[in-house]
Amino acid sequence: MGYTIVKTGKSLTESVYLSLRDDILTYRLKPATKLNIASIAKDRGVSLSAVREALARLSSDGFVVTEPQRGFRVASVSLADLLDLTERRVAIEGQCLLRSIQNGDLAWEGRVLASLHELSRTRVYLENEFNPAWINTHVRFHATLVEACDSPWLMRIRELLFIHSERYRVLSIHLDRPHLDSEHHDIAEAAIKRDTERAVALLTDHVKLTAQIIMENEAAEHASPFLAPPSQSA
């Protein structure tokens, strides 16, 4: 696979970081895959130092694991990690959404509707391959929902939990997620109607459904080759 990293408004390291993160989120880079710095630099036409800096950031974000004397590898995924992540995200994201609904103004409502429209028009797949642009659009939609939250610390924690959950969301879409557009529509509608209780409940169901779909498919022996059983750590 060839890459062209173009330095525009982002730094070179930032571009490499985003490129690698997209590959991890969409499973083009499989969990537990060893990452060769020289190969990555050659494929993307960038310096070794840019790759090292990007991998160091991915490591601090939990997408990459550093192994003493062995370099870097893609972080594993597991059912235990999925369940823990789901529980934490439900708690944090729900608080962010509640405070955002309380503080959001008319302009915020317009941005929520605009981001919902953009997401509904972005295809999940392109030529039978998962579309990284959908992930970016999905991230923007959920970020817009909570952008009026007045707690910077909640928002920082929420952002990290959210992007890690996208790895599992990709798995759930590959398995079966036929009503994703309606899930997003219902959450957005409840938010702009200021129905806080319904919006938070719908968001909670939306987050938990990812774990439910994956767990049901595991139990039905349609197991993902990437997932370790609950007794193992990520």
Tab-separated table of C-alpha atoms in Angstrom:
chain	number	residue	atom	x	y	z
A	1	MET	CA	0.000	0.000	0.000
A	2	GLY	CA	1.423	3.359	-1.017
A	3	TYR	CA	0.960	6.624	0.865
A	4	THR	CA	1.498	10.256	0.100
A	5	ILE	CA	1.832	12.422	3.173
A	6	VAL	CA	1.222	16.021	2.192
A	7	LYS	CA	2.251	18.713	4.636
A	8	THR	CA	-0.482	21.338	4.589
A	9	GLY	CA	-1.803	23.059	7.687
A	10	LYS	CA	-0.698	20.126	9.844
A	11	SER	CA	2.852	19.326	10.875
A	12	LEU	CA	4.517	16.343	9.237
A	13	THR	CA	4.404	14.406	12.502
A	14	GLU	CA	0.698	15.178	12.902
A	15	SER	CA	0.016	13.923	9.367
A	16	VAL	CA	1.893	10.687	9.989
A	17	TYR	CA	0.117	10.285	13.325
A	18	LEU	CA	-3.325	10.683	11.736
A	19	SER	CA	-2.428	8.381	8.846
A	20	LEU	CA	-1.279	5.604	11.183
A	21	ARG	CA	-4.232	6.121	13.517
A	22	ASP	CA	-6.671	5.778	10.608
A	23	ASP	CA	-4.959	2.539	9.593
A	24	ILE	CA	-5.247	1.213	13.150
A	25	LEU	CA	-8.890	2.256	13.510
A	26	THR	CA	-9.898	0.614	10.214
A	27	TYR	CA	-7.808	-2.556	10.814
A	28	ARG	CA	-5.558	-2.003	7.818
A	29	LEU	CA	-2.953	-2.309	10.562
A	30	LYS	CA	-4.108	-5.346	12.524
A	31	PRO	CA	-3.987	-5.553	16.330
A	32	ALA	CA	-0.631	-6.806	17.680
A	33	THR	CA	1.116	-6.088	14.347
A	34	LYS	CA	4.787	-5.185	14.772
A	35	LEU	CA	5.553	-1.736	13.380
A	36	ASN	CA	8.786	-1.226	11.472
A	37	ILE	CA	9.850	2.404	11.586
A	38	ALA	CA	11.975	2.236	8.425
A	39	SER	CA	9.165	0.578	6.415
A	40	ILE	CA	6.596	3.110	7.582
A	41	ALA	CA	8.922	6.005	6.704
A	42	LYS	CA	9.574	4.576	3.238
A	43	ASP	CA	5.885	3.852	2.511
A	44	ARG	CA	4.835	7.360	3.506
A	45	GLY	CA	7.844	9.206	2.135
A	46	VAL	CA	8.759	10.798	5.442
A	47	SER	CA	11.730	10.871	7.796
A	48	LEU	CA	12.461	8.291	10.478
A	49	SER	CA	12.180	11.001	13.134
A	50	ALA	CA	8.650	11.940	12.000
A	51	VAL	CA	7.594	8.286	12.315
A	52	ARG	CA	9.217	7.901	15.739
A	53	GLU	CA	7.457	11.029	17.023
A	54	ALA	CA	4.115	9.843	15.620
A	55	LEU	CA	4.545	6.395	17.182
A	56	ALA	CA	5.467	7.946	20.519
A	57	ARG	CA	2.228	9.933	20.452
A	58	LEU	CA	0.217	6.870	19.412
A	59	SER	CA	1.824	5.023	22.318
A	60	SER	CA	0.840	7.732	24.807
A	61	ASP	CA	-2.723	7.602	23.414
A	62	GLY	CA	-2.844	3.818	23.833
A	63	PHE	CA	-3.053	2.833	20.160
A	64	VAL	CA	0.507	1.515	20.051
A	65	VAL	CA	2.457	-0.478	22.620
A	66	THR	CA	6.182	0.018	23.214
A	67	GLU	CA	8.119	-3.178	23.933
A	68	PRO	CA	11.627	-2.900	25.438
A	69	GLN	CA	14.266	-3.989	22.911
A	70	ARG	CA	11.517	-4.916	20.434
A	71	GLY	CA	10.123	-1.596	19.239
A	72	PHE	CA	6.457	-0.842	18.618
A	73	ARG	CA	3.373	-2.904	17.893
A	74	VAL	CA	-0.303	-2.072	17.408
A	75	ALA	CA	-2.248	-2.372	20.672
A	76	SER	CA	-4.448	-5.449	20.938
A	77	VAL	CA	-8.217	-5.388	21.321
A	78	SER	CA	-10.133	-7.604	23.721
A	79	LEU	CA	-13.603	-8.184	25.090
A	80	ALA	CA	-12.402	-7.189	28.554
A	81	ASP	CA	-11.112	-3.875	27.214
A	82	LEU	CA	-14.325	-3.330	25.250
A	83	LEU	CA	-16.526	-3.815	28.322
A	84	ASP	CA	-14.372	-1.564	30.515
A	85	LEU	CA	-14.189	1.113	27.816
A	86	THR	CA	-17.961	0.975	27.261
A	87	GLU	CA	-18.737	1.454	30.952
A	88	ARG	CA	-16.373	4.417	31.310
A	89	ARG	CA	-17.538	6.062	28.099
A	90	VAL	CA	-21.227	5.806	29.024
A	91	ALA	CA	-20.539	7.642	32.287
A	92	ILE	CA	-18.318	10.392	30.849
A	93	GLU	CA	-20.083	10.988	27.519
A	94	GLY	CA	-23.466	11.139	29.238
A	95	GLN	CA	-22.234	13.903	31.550
A	96	CYS	CA	-20.749	15.826	28.627
A	97	LEU	CA	-23.981	15.593	26.625
A	98	LEU	CA	-26.116	16.678	29.584
A	99	ARG	CA	-23.999	19.784	30.182
A	100	SER	CA	-23.836	20.543	26.468
A	101	ILE	CA	-27.637	20.479	26.163
A	102	GLN	CA	-27.908	22.769	29.187
A	103	ASN	CA	-25.421	25.285	27.747
A	104	GLY	CA	-25.923	24.991	23.985
A	105	ASP	CA	-27.437	27.926	22.101
A	106	LEU	CA	-29.307	28.195	18.799
A	107	ALA	CA	-26.056	28.217	16.818
A	108	TRP	CA	-25.069	24.947	18.542
A	109	GLU	CA	-28.374	23.404	17.442
A	110	GLY	CA	-27.573	24.384	13.854
A	111	ARG	CA	-24.126	22.822	14.041
A	112	VAL	CA	-25.590	19.584	15.417
A	113	LEU	CA	-28.028	19.386	12.494
A	114	ALA	CA	-25.300	20.229	9.985
A	115	SER	CA	-22.959	17.553	11.331
A	116	LEU	CA	-25.801	15.022	11.336
A	117	HIS	CA	-26.489	15.817	7.680
A	118	GLU	CA	-22.805	15.445	6.785
A	119	LEU	CA	-22.635	12.088	8.553
A	120	SER	CA	-25.771	10.800	6.841
A	121	ARG	CA	-24.236	11.657	3.449
A	122	THR	CA	-20.883	9.983	4.134
A	123	ARG	CA	-20.617	6.374	3.000
A	124	VAL	CA	-19.390	3.778	5.489
A	125	TYR	CA	-17.735	1.733	2.733
A	126	LEU	CA	-15.890	2.644	-0.445
A	127	GLU	CA	-15.316	-0.232	-2.864
A	128	ASN	CA	-15.817	-2.830	-0.111
A	129	GLU	CA	-13.236	-1.166	2.141
A	130	PHE	CA	-14.060	0.760	5.292
A	131	ASN	CA	-14.037	4.491	4.608
A	132	PRO	CA	-11.729	6.426	7.005
A	133	ALA	CA	-13.641	9.607	6.117
A	134	TRP	CA	-16.719	8.123	7.801
A	135	ILE	CA	-14.791	7.745	11.053
A	136	ASN	CA	-13.672	11.387	10.888
A	137	THR	CA	-17.231	12.542	10.154
A	138	HIS	CA	-18.593	10.360	12.952
A	139	VAL	CA	-16.052	11.818	15.373
A	140	ARG	CA	-17.120	15.353	14.368
A	141	PHE	CA	-20.821	14.578	14.844
A	142	HIS	CA	-20.387	13.281	18.382
A	143	ALA	CA	-17.939	16.075	19.208
A	144	THR	CA	-20.495	18.647	18.046
A	145	LEU	CA	-23.166	17.120	20.276
A	146	VAL	CA	-21.041	17.718	23.372
A	147	GLU	CA	-19.098	20.838	22.344
A	148	ALA	CA	-21.125	23.123	24.610
A	149	CYS	CA	-20.056	21.156	27.692
A	150	ASP	CA	-18.401	23.552	30.127
A	151	SER	CA	-15.934	21.106	31.706
A	152	PRO	CA	-12.540	20.942	29.933
A	153	TRP	CA	-11.455	17.898	31.969
A	154	LEU	CA	-14.581	15.923	31.106
A	155	MET	CA	-14.036	16.791	27.447
A	156	ARG	CA	-10.399	15.661	27.456
A	157	ILE	CA	-11.260	12.326	29.024
A	158	ARG	CA	-14.253	11.912	26.723
A	159	GLU	CA	-12.167	12.505	23.574
A	160	LEU	CA	-9.692	9.742	24.453
A	161	LEU	CA	-12.436	7.260	25.350
A	162	PHE	CA	-14.354	8.089	22.187
A	163	ILE	CA	-11.557	7.546	19.699
A	164	HIS	CA	-10.632	4.217	21.289
A	165	SER	CA	-14.247	3.123	21.048
A	166	GLU	CA	-14.088	3.705	17.286
A	167	ARG	CA	-11.870	0.611	16.916
A	168	TYR	CA	-14.683	-1.484	18.300
A	169	ARG	CA	-17.375	0.394	16.406
A	170	VAL	CA	-15.658	-0.576	13.152
A	171	LEU	CA	-15.910	-4.215	14.245
A	172	SER	CA	-19.600	-3.848	15.090
A	173	ILE	CA	-20.333	-2.320	11.673
A	174	HIS	CA	-18.504	-5.155	9.944
A	175	LEU	CA	-20.667	-7.586	11.920
A	176	ASP	CA	-24.114	-5.987	11.726
A	177	ARG	CA	-25.151	-2.365	12.333
A	178	PRO	CA	-28.062	-1.660	9.946
A	179	HIS	CA	-29.751	1.221	11.810
A	180	LEU	CA	-26.802	3.458	12.566
A	181	ASP	CA	-28.241	6.522	10.776
A	182	SER	CA	-31.478	6.369	12.747
A	183	GLU	CA	-29.532	6.039	16.025
A	184	HIS	CA	-27.655	9.262	15.266
A	185	HIS	CA	-30.824	11.039	14.107
A	186	ASP	CA	-32.726	10.190	17.287
A	187	ILE	CA	-29.901	11.358	19.571
A	188	ALA	CA	-29.551	14.651	17.691
A	189	GLU	CA	-33.306	15.246	17.685
A	190	ALA	CA	-33.595	14.692	21.447
A	191	ALA	CA	-30.601	16.978	22.063
A	192	ILE	CA	-31.931	19.955	20.119
A	193	LYS	CA	-35.375	19.480	21.715
A	194	ARG	CA	-33.575	19.795	25.068
A	195	ASP	CA	-34.949	16.418	26.156
A	196	THR	CA	-31.911	15.687	28.293
A	197	GLU	CA	-33.173	12.443	29.813
A	198	ARG	CA	-34.063	10.939	26.422
A	199	ALA	CA	-30.873	12.171	24.733
A	200	VAL	CA	-28.620	10.664	27.414
A	201	ALA	CA	-30.614	7.404	27.400
A	202	LEU	CA	-30.365	7.135	23.609
A	203	LEU	CA	-26.641	7.884	23.711
A	204	THR	CA	-26.166	5.217	26.380
A	205	ASP	CA	-28.004	2.647	24.257
A	206	HIS	CA	-25.993	3.738	21.209
A	207	VAL	CA	-22.678	3.173	23.003
A	208	LYS	CA	-23.722	-0.092	24.628
A	209	LEU	CA	-25.023	-1.547	21.353
A	210	THR	CA	-21.492	-1.768	20.001
A	211	ALA	CA	-20.473	-4.062	22.855
A	212	GLN	CA	-23.717	-6.008	22.601
A	213	ILE	CA	-23.314	-6.714	18.877
A	214	ILE	CA	-19.733	-7.887	19.310
A	215	MET	CA	-20.558	-10.044	22.340
A	216	GLU	CA	-23.522	-11.663	20.570
A	217	ASN	CA	-21.413	-12.478	17.526
A	218	GLU	CA	-18.681	-13.933	19.722
A	219	ALA	CA	-21.248	-16.114	21.495
A	220	ALA	CA	-22.656	-17.236	18.147
A	221	GLU	CA	-19.159	-18.394	17.119
A	222	HIS	CA	-18.745	-15.651	14.528
A	223	ALA	CA	-15.668	-14.620	16.444
A	224	SER	CA	-13.431	-11.784	15.365
A	225	PRO	CA	-9.856	-12.970	14.811
A	226	PHE	CA	-8.671	-9.842	16.619
A	227	LEU	CA	-10.451	-10.182	19.964
A	228	ALA	CA	-8.922	-11.839	22.989
A	229	PRO	CA	-11.389	-13.482	25.435
A	230	PRO	CA	-12.485	-11.569	28.564
A	231	SER	CA	-9.873	-13.246	30.769
A	232	GLN	CA	-7.053	-11.612	28.790
A	233	SER	CA	-5.993	-7.999	28.875
A	234	ALA	CA	-5.682	-5.757	25.859
